[in-house]
Short mmCIF file of the C-alpha atoms (twelve columns), coordinates in Angstrom:
data_MODEL
# 
_entry.id   MODEL 
# 
loop_
_atom_site.group_PDB 
_atom_site.id 
_atom_site.type_symbol 
_atom_site.label_atom_id 
_atom_site.label_alt_id 
_atom_site.label_comp_id 
_atom_site.label_asym_id 
_atom_site.label_seq_id 
_atom_site.Cartn_x 
_atom_site.Cartn_y 
_atom_site.Cartn_z 
_atom_site.pdbx_PDB_model_num 
ATOM 1   C CA . MET A 1   -10.344 -19.201 0.264   1 
ATOM 2   C CA . LYS A 2   -7.804  -18.281 2.713   1 
ATOM 3   C CA . ILE A 3   -4.383  -19.818 2.439   1 
ATOM 4   C CA . ALA A 4   -1.791  -19.602 5.111   1 
ATOM 5   C CA . VAL A 5   1.757   -20.520 3.743   1 
ATOM 6   C CA . TRP A 6   4.246   -21.487 6.410   1 
ATOM 7   C CA . SER A 7   7.849   -21.633 6.260   1 
ATOM 8   C CA . GLY A 8   11.169  -20.635 7.703   1 
ATOM 9   C CA . PRO A 9   13.069  -17.594 6.332   1 
ATOM 10  C CA . ARG A 10  14.833  -17.532 3.025   1 
ATOM 11  C CA . ASN A 11  12.770  -20.343 1.720   1 
ATOM 12  C CA . LEU A 12  11.610  -18.605 -1.592  1 
ATOM 13  C CA . SER A 13  8.526   -17.584 0.524   1 
ATOM 14  C CA . THR A 14  8.574   -13.812 -0.991  1 
ATOM 15  C CA . ALA A 15  8.629   -15.012 -4.474  1 
ATOM 16  C CA . LEU A 16  5.776   -17.398 -3.716  1 
ATOM 17  C CA . MET A 17  3.897   -14.592 -2.155  1 
ATOM 18  C CA . TYR A 18  4.425   -12.456 -5.474  1 
ATOM 19  C CA . ALA A 19  3.275   -15.420 -7.512  1 
ATOM 20  C CA . PHE A 20  -0.020  -15.413 -5.540  1 
ATOM 21  C CA . GLY A 21  -0.240  -11.754 -5.085  1 
ATOM 22  C CA . ASN A 22  -0.080  -11.283 -8.869  1 
ATOM 23  C CA . ARG A 23  -3.303  -13.065 -9.344  1 
ATOM 24  C CA . PRO A 24  -6.046  -10.602 -9.685  1 
ATOM 25  C CA . ASP A 25  -8.323  -12.507 -7.621  1 
ATOM 26  C CA . CYS A 26  -5.890  -12.689 -4.527  1 
ATOM 27  C CA . GLU A 27  -4.935  -10.345 -1.404  1 
ATOM 28  C CA . ALA A 28  -1.550  -10.969 -0.095  1 
ATOM 29  C CA . VAL A 29  -0.302  -10.342 3.382   1 
ATOM 30  C CA . ASP A 30  3.382   -10.243 4.409   1 
ATOM 31  C CA . GLU A 31  4.434   -11.889 7.713   1 
ATOM 32  C CA . PRO A 32  1.544   -10.590 9.784   1 
ATOM 33  C CA . PHE A 33  2.860   -11.557 13.210  1 
ATOM 34  C CA . TYR A 34  6.576   -9.991  12.721  1 
ATOM 35  C CA . ALA A 35  6.058   -7.045  14.795  1 
ATOM 36  C CA . ALA A 36  4.054   -9.059  17.506  1 
ATOM 37  C CA . TYR A 37  6.994   -11.507 17.548  1 
ATOM 38  C CA . LEU A 38  9.606   -8.961  18.079  1 
ATOM 39  C CA . ALA A 39  7.607   -7.193  20.742  1 
ATOM 40  C CA . GLN A 40  6.946   -10.429 22.688  1 
ATOM 41  C CA . THR A 41  10.481  -11.806 22.100  1 
ATOM 42  C CA . GLY A 42  12.485  -8.435  22.595  1 
ATOM 43  C CA . ILE A 43  14.807  -9.924  19.828  1 
ATOM 44  C CA . ASP A 44  16.910  -7.682  17.866  1 
ATOM 45  C CA . HIS A 45  16.198  -7.703  14.257  1 
ATOM 46  C CA . PRO A 46  17.201  -5.262  11.352  1 
ATOM 47  C CA . MET A 47  14.681  -2.508  11.187  1 
ATOM 48  C CA . ARG A 48  12.987  -3.363  14.433  1 
ATOM 49  C CA . GLN A 49  11.784  -0.162  15.400  1 
ATOM 50  C CA . GLU A 50  10.305  0.496   11.967  1 
ATOM 51  C CA . ILE A 51  8.371   -3.128  12.082  1 
ATOM 52  C CA . LEU A 52  7.162   -2.255  15.548  1 
ATOM 53  C CA . ALA A 53  5.831   1.100   14.402  1 
ATOM 54  C CA . ASN A 54  4.172   -0.127  11.290  1 
ATOM 55  C CA . GLN A 55  2.499   -3.259  12.181  1 
ATOM 56  C CA . ALA A 56  0.042   -4.486  14.955  1 
ATOM 57  C CA . ILE A 57  2.124   -5.834  17.868  1 
ATOM 58  C CA . VAL A 58  -1.082  -7.450  19.910  1 
ATOM 59  C CA . PRO A 59  -1.738  -10.969 18.485  1 
ATOM 60  C CA . HIS A 60  -5.471  -10.619 18.693  1 
ATOM 61  C CA . ALA A 61  -5.494  -7.564  16.502  1 
ATOM 62  C CA . VAL A 62  -3.582  -9.521  13.792  1 
ATOM 63  C CA . VAL A 63  -5.877  -12.330 13.894  1 
ATOM 64  C CA . GLU A 64  -8.792  -9.789  13.401  1 
ATOM 65  C CA . ARG A 65  -6.766  -8.608  10.492  1 
ATOM 66  C CA . LEU A 66  -6.483  -12.234 9.023   1 
ATOM 67  C CA . LEU A 67  -10.088 -13.047 9.594   1 
ATOM 68  C CA . ARG A 68  -11.909 -10.047 8.249   1 
ATOM 69  C CA . THR A 69  -13.403 -10.323 4.739   1 
ATOM 70  C CA . SER A 70  -11.138 -9.599  1.908   1 
ATOM 71  C CA . GLU A 71  -11.939 -7.334  -0.761  1 
ATOM 72  C CA . LYS A 72  -10.797 -10.181 -3.191  1 
ATOM 73  C CA . PRO A 73  -12.182 -13.646 -3.487  1 
ATOM 74  C CA . HIS A 74  -8.817  -15.209 -1.854  1 
ATOM 75  C CA . LEU A 75  -6.280  -14.215 0.774   1 
ATOM 76  C CA . TYR A 76  -2.575  -15.432 0.872   1 
ATOM 77  C CA . ALA A 77  -0.812  -15.100 4.108   1 
ATOM 78  C CA . LYS A 78  2.972   -15.562 3.981   1 
ATOM 79  C CA . MET A 79  3.739   -16.786 7.429   1 
ATOM 80  C CA . MET A 80  6.978   -17.371 9.275   1 
ATOM 81  C CA . CYS A 81  6.705   -20.375 11.531  1 
ATOM 82  C CA . HIS A 82  9.513   -19.029 14.086  1 
ATOM 83  C CA . HIS A 83  7.168   -15.873 14.757  1 
ATOM 84  C CA . MET A 84  4.560   -18.240 16.417  1 
ATOM 85  C CA . VAL A 85  6.350   -18.405 19.910  1 
ATOM 86  C CA . ASP A 86  4.450   -19.038 23.068  1 
ATOM 87  C CA . ASN A 87  1.160   -17.374 23.565  1 
ATOM 88  C CA . MET A 88  0.760   -16.621 19.680  1 
ATOM 89  C CA . PRO A 89  -2.449  -18.058 18.702  1 
ATOM 90  C CA . LEU A 90  -2.889  -20.733 16.071  1 
ATOM 91  C CA . ASP A 91  -6.392  -21.738 16.292  1 
ATOM 92  C CA . TRP A 92  -7.411  -19.077 13.669  1 
ATOM 93  C CA . ALA A 93  -5.607  -20.998 10.854  1 
ATOM 94  C CA . GLU A 94  -7.677  -24.008 11.464  1 
ATOM 95  C CA . ASP A 95  -10.179 -22.399 8.936   1 
ATOM 96  C CA . PHE A 96  -7.404  -21.722 6.540   1 
ATOM 97  C CA . VAL A 97  -5.883  -23.931 3.946   1 
ATOM 98  C CA . ASN A 98  -2.381  -24.609 5.349   1 
ATOM 99  C CA . VAL A 99  0.541   -25.092 3.000   1 
ATOM 100 C CA . HIS A 100 4.124   -25.806 4.039   1 
ATOM 101 C CA . LEU A 101 7.162   -24.523 2.179   1 
ATOM 102 C CA . ILE A 102 10.623  -26.001 2.901   1 
ATOM 103 C CA . ARG A 103 14.060  -25.684 1.753   1 
ATOM 104 C CA . HIS A 104 17.302  -27.578 2.076   1 
ATOM 105 C CA . PRO A 105 18.968  -26.382 5.358   1 
ATOM 106 C CA . ALA A 106 22.312  -25.701 3.675   1 
ATOM 107 C CA . ARG A 107 20.736  -23.217 1.279   1 
ATOM 108 C CA . VAL A 108 18.900  -21.593 4.080   1 
ATOM 109 C CA . ILE A 109 21.903  -21.051 6.163   1 
ATOM 110 C CA . ALA A 110 23.958  -19.716 3.112   1 
ATOM 111 C CA . SER A 111 21.151  -17.308 2.053   1 
ATOM 112 C CA . TYR A 112 20.550  -16.280 5.738   1 
ATOM 113 C CA . THR A 113 24.233  -15.654 6.492   1 
ATOM 114 C CA . ASN A 114 24.454  -13.330 3.589   1 
ATOM 115 C CA . LYS A 115 22.001  -10.865 5.494   1 
ATOM 116 C CA . ARG A 116 23.128  -11.393 8.984   1 
ATOM 117 C CA . ASP A 117 26.543  -12.091 10.807  1 
ATOM 118 C CA . ARG A 118 24.941  -14.367 13.375  1 
ATOM 119 C CA . ILE A 119 22.631  -17.237 13.080  1 
ATOM 120 C CA . ALA A 120 21.072  -19.392 15.588  1 
ATOM 121 C CA . MET A 121 18.742  -22.451 15.056  1 
ATOM 122 C CA . GLN A 122 15.709  -20.478 15.973  1 
ATOM 123 C CA . ASP A 123 16.531  -18.021 13.279  1 
ATOM 124 C CA . ILE A 124 15.949  -20.563 10.429  1 
ATOM 125 C CA . GLY A 125 13.126  -22.048 12.238  1 
ATOM 126 C CA . CYS A 126 13.406  -25.733 11.162  1 
ATOM 127 C CA . ALA A 127 11.883  -27.049 14.578  1 
ATOM 128 C CA . ASP A 128 9.057   -24.561 14.334  1 
ATOM 129 C CA . VAL A 129 8.432   -25.691 10.549  1 
ATOM 130 C CA . GLU A 130 8.011   -29.152 11.952  1 
ATOM 131 C CA . ARG A 131 5.948   -27.999 14.998  1 
ATOM 132 C CA . ILE A 132 3.435   -25.810 12.785  1 
ATOM 133 C CA . PHE A 133 2.990   -28.811 10.362  1 
ATOM 134 C CA . GLU A 134 1.985   -31.115 13.091  1 
ATOM 135 C CA . ALA A 135 -0.407  -28.563 14.398  1 
ATOM 136 C CA . LEU A 136 -1.863  -27.674 10.930  1 
ATOM 137 C CA . PRO A 137 -1.219  -30.344 8.348   1 
ATOM 138 C CA . GLY A 138 -1.389  -29.491 4.817   1 
ATOM 139 C CA . PRO A 139 0.515   -30.109 1.593   1 
ATOM 140 C CA . ILE A 140 4.300   -29.698 1.611   1 
ATOM 141 C CA . ILE A 141 6.285   -27.982 -1.294  1 
ATOM 142 C CA . ASP A 142 9.862   -27.686 -1.714  1 
ATOM 143 C CA . SER A 143 11.500  -24.569 -2.907  1 
ATOM 144 C CA . ALA A 144 13.886  -26.510 -5.293  1 
ATOM 145 C CA . ASP A 145 10.679  -28.152 -6.927  1 
ATOM 146 C CA . ILE A 146 9.237   -24.705 -7.546  1 
ATOM 147 C CA . ARG A 147 12.542  -23.386 -9.085  1 
ATOM 148 C CA . ALA A 148 13.025  -26.436 -11.237 1 
ATOM 149 C CA . ASN A 149 9.397   -26.575 -12.667 1 
ATOM 150 C CA . PRO A 150 7.296   -23.560 -11.530 1 
ATOM 151 C CA . GLU A 151 4.191   -24.280 -13.672 1 
ATOM 152 C CA . GLY A 152 4.035   -27.970 -12.712 1 
ATOM 153 C CA . THR A 153 4.624   -27.285 -9.088  1 
ATOM 154 C CA . LEU A 154 2.198   -24.366 -8.741  1 
ATOM 155 C CA . ARG A 155 -0.520  -26.384 -10.711 1 
ATOM 156 C CA . ALA A 156 -0.008  -29.284 -8.617  1 
ATOM 157 C CA . LEU A 157 -0.309  -27.146 -5.449  1 
ATOM 158 C CA . CYS A 158 -3.641  -25.217 -6.739  1 
ATOM 159 C CA . ASP A 159 -4.991  -28.576 -7.640  1 
ATOM 160 C CA . THR A 160 -4.281  -29.857 -4.260  1 
ATOM 161 C CA . VAL A 161 -5.934  -26.973 -2.450  1 
ATOM 162 C CA . GLY A 162 -8.958  -26.550 -4.721  1 
ATOM 163 C CA . LEU A 163 -7.818  -23.351 -6.469  1 
ATOM 164 C CA . ALA A 164 -7.771  -22.773 -10.152 1 
ATOM 165 C CA . PHE A 165 -4.198  -22.136 -11.611 1 
ATOM 166 C CA . ASP A 166 -3.633  -18.815 -12.895 1 
ATOM 167 C CA . PRO A 167 -0.679  -18.233 -15.529 1 
ATOM 168 C CA . ALA A 168 -0.224  -14.717 -13.820 1 
ATOM 169 C CA . MET A 169 1.484   -16.483 -10.843 1 
ATOM 170 C CA . LEU A 170 4.553   -17.389 -13.018 1 
ATOM 171 C CA . SER A 171 5.680   -13.663 -13.455 1 
ATOM 172 C CA . TRP A 172 5.202   -10.264 -11.753 1 
ATOM 173 C CA . PRO A 173 6.644   -6.805  -12.295 1 
ATOM 174 C CA . ALA A 174 10.104  -6.042  -10.891 1 
ATOM 175 C CA . GLY A 175 10.287  -3.698  -7.948  1 
ATOM 176 C CA . PRO A 176 8.663   -3.413  -4.542  1 
ATOM 177 C CA . LYS A 177 5.085   -4.533  -3.996  1 
ATOM 178 C CA . PRO A 178 2.151   -2.770  -2.228  1 
ATOM 179 C CA . PHE A 179 1.737   -5.659  0.079   1 
ATOM 180 C CA . ASP A 180 5.410   -5.878  1.142   1 
ATOM 181 C CA . GLY A 181 6.103   -5.545  4.736   1 
ATOM 182 C CA . VAL A 182 8.187   -2.584  5.916   1 
ATOM 183 C CA . TRP A 183 11.282  -4.626  6.103   1 
ATOM 184 C CA . ALA A 184 11.366  -5.425  2.489   1 
ATOM 185 C CA . ARG A 185 14.121  -2.780  1.823   1 
ATOM 186 C CA . HIS A 186 16.410  -4.805  3.971   1 
ATOM 187 C CA . TRP A 187 15.572  -8.398  2.924   1 
ATOM 188 C CA . TYR A 188 13.867  -8.204  -0.630  1 
ATOM 189 C CA . ASP A 189 16.584  -6.514  -2.839  1 
ATOM 190 C CA . ALA A 190 17.009  -9.779  -4.899  1 
ATOM 191 C CA . VAL A 191 13.432  -10.791 -5.301  1 
ATOM 192 C CA . HIS A 192 12.576  -6.999  -6.218  1 
ATOM 193 C CA . CYS A 193 15.073  -7.478  -9.254  1 
ATOM 194 C CA . SER A 194 13.115  -10.589 -10.230 1 
ATOM 195 C CA . THR A 195 10.157  -10.888 -12.710 1 
ATOM 196 C CA . GLY A 196 9.652   -14.609 -11.972 1 
ATOM 197 C CA . PHE A 197 11.081  -17.604 -10.523 1 
ATOM 198 C CA . ALA A 198 14.741  -18.229 -10.819 1 
ATOM 199 C CA . ALA A 199 16.257  -21.105 -12.627 1 
ATOM 200 C CA . ALA A 200 17.095  -24.360 -10.782 1 
ATOM 201 C CA . GLU A 201 19.660  -23.918 -8.160  1 
ATOM 202 C CA . GLY A 202 23.210  -25.505 -8.702  1 
ATOM 203 C CA . PRO A 203 25.237  -27.453 -6.325  1 
ATOM 204 C CA . LEU A 204 24.725  -27.277 -2.429  1 
ATOM 205 C CA . PRO A 205 26.734  -24.725 -0.653  1 
ATOM 206 C CA . GLU A 206 29.199  -25.626 1.902   1 
ATOM 207 C CA . VAL A 207 28.096  -25.286 5.611   1 
ATOM 208 C CA . PRO A 208 30.928  -23.610 7.582   1 
ATOM 209 C CA . ASP A 209 32.147  -25.585 10.468  1 
ATOM 210 C CA . ASP A 210 30.832  -23.400 13.268  1 
ATOM 211 C CA . LEU A 211 27.210  -23.630 11.655  1 
ATOM 212 C CA . MET A 212 27.391  -27.525 11.517  1 
ATOM 213 C CA . PRO A 213 25.314  -28.125 14.505  1 
ATOM 214 C CA . ILE A 214 22.434  -26.121 13.076  1 
ATOM 215 C CA . TYR A 215 22.631  -27.804 9.923   1 
ATOM 216 C CA . GLU A 216 22.954  -31.367 11.633  1 
ATOM 217 C CA . THR A 217 19.869  -30.557 13.699  1 
ATOM 218 C CA . ALA A 218 17.820  -29.293 10.768  1 
ATOM 219 C CA . MET A 219 18.515  -32.020 8.252   1 
ATOM 220 C CA . PRO A 220 16.538  -34.908 9.807   1 
ATOM 221 C CA . ILE A 221 13.553  -32.370 9.996   1 
ATOM 222 C CA . TYR A 222 14.026  -31.373 6.428   1 
ATOM 223 C CA . ARG A 223 14.326  -35.106 5.108   1 
ATOM 224 C CA . ALA A 224 11.129  -36.093 7.084   1 
ATOM 225 C CA . MET A 225 9.171   -33.279 5.589   1 
ATOM 226 C CA . TYR A 226 10.821  -33.640 2.135   1 
ATOM 227 C CA . ALA A 227 9.571   -37.407 2.044   1 
ATOM 228 C CA . LYS A 228 5.941   -36.096 2.436   1 
ATOM 229 C CA . ARG A 229 6.251   -33.305 -0.203  1 
ATOM 230 C CA . LEU A 230 3.880   -32.834 -3.226  1 
ATOM 231 C CA . SER A 231 5.551   -34.432 -6.220  1 
ATOM 232 C CA . VAL A 232 5.012   -33.394 -9.858  1 
# 
């Protein structure tokens, strides 16, 4: 089985990749279109040159990597929706099981601004999350549900996609993983300290006034997708 899990950044996506990557029957791939996205847009991201040097920048080469036969029975691809800009192919994913991971925009904004001083709507990818879901429908899971009930939520997801649940998904060794992208040392410090999903989150953080336009644009998209999420 090949699974593509789509989300915006700071959505618990790395922890979920670690959960699947800890299964002995699953190969994990980390944000395969990141370098292609940077090359096509020219956008400046942390570690831009290292990413361009360590990952394929031609989209069809990325697709070939995703479609080749895995050494393990299952392939898990952690996908960032905002990487799929114009001319990035999506047809390859029609043969994948597509899953959509969402998180409350207030939490995404708070997490993202801890890593970057400036943030734009395209950075958190909410509109792209909706676009990818419409193009490649599949089950929706909310990061808050995973943190509140990891086993129940992952069991429900596995049941929905036709994959046997493995308790190995509930914990993993601390530290970097062999399938981490080269950008891990900038973005993954917290998850590298983890050995499993963190406990349920507390109250929603306040959104700064200057970021309220992003929040107000993102919330209707989040609410619409939240209403369709897998319930446990």
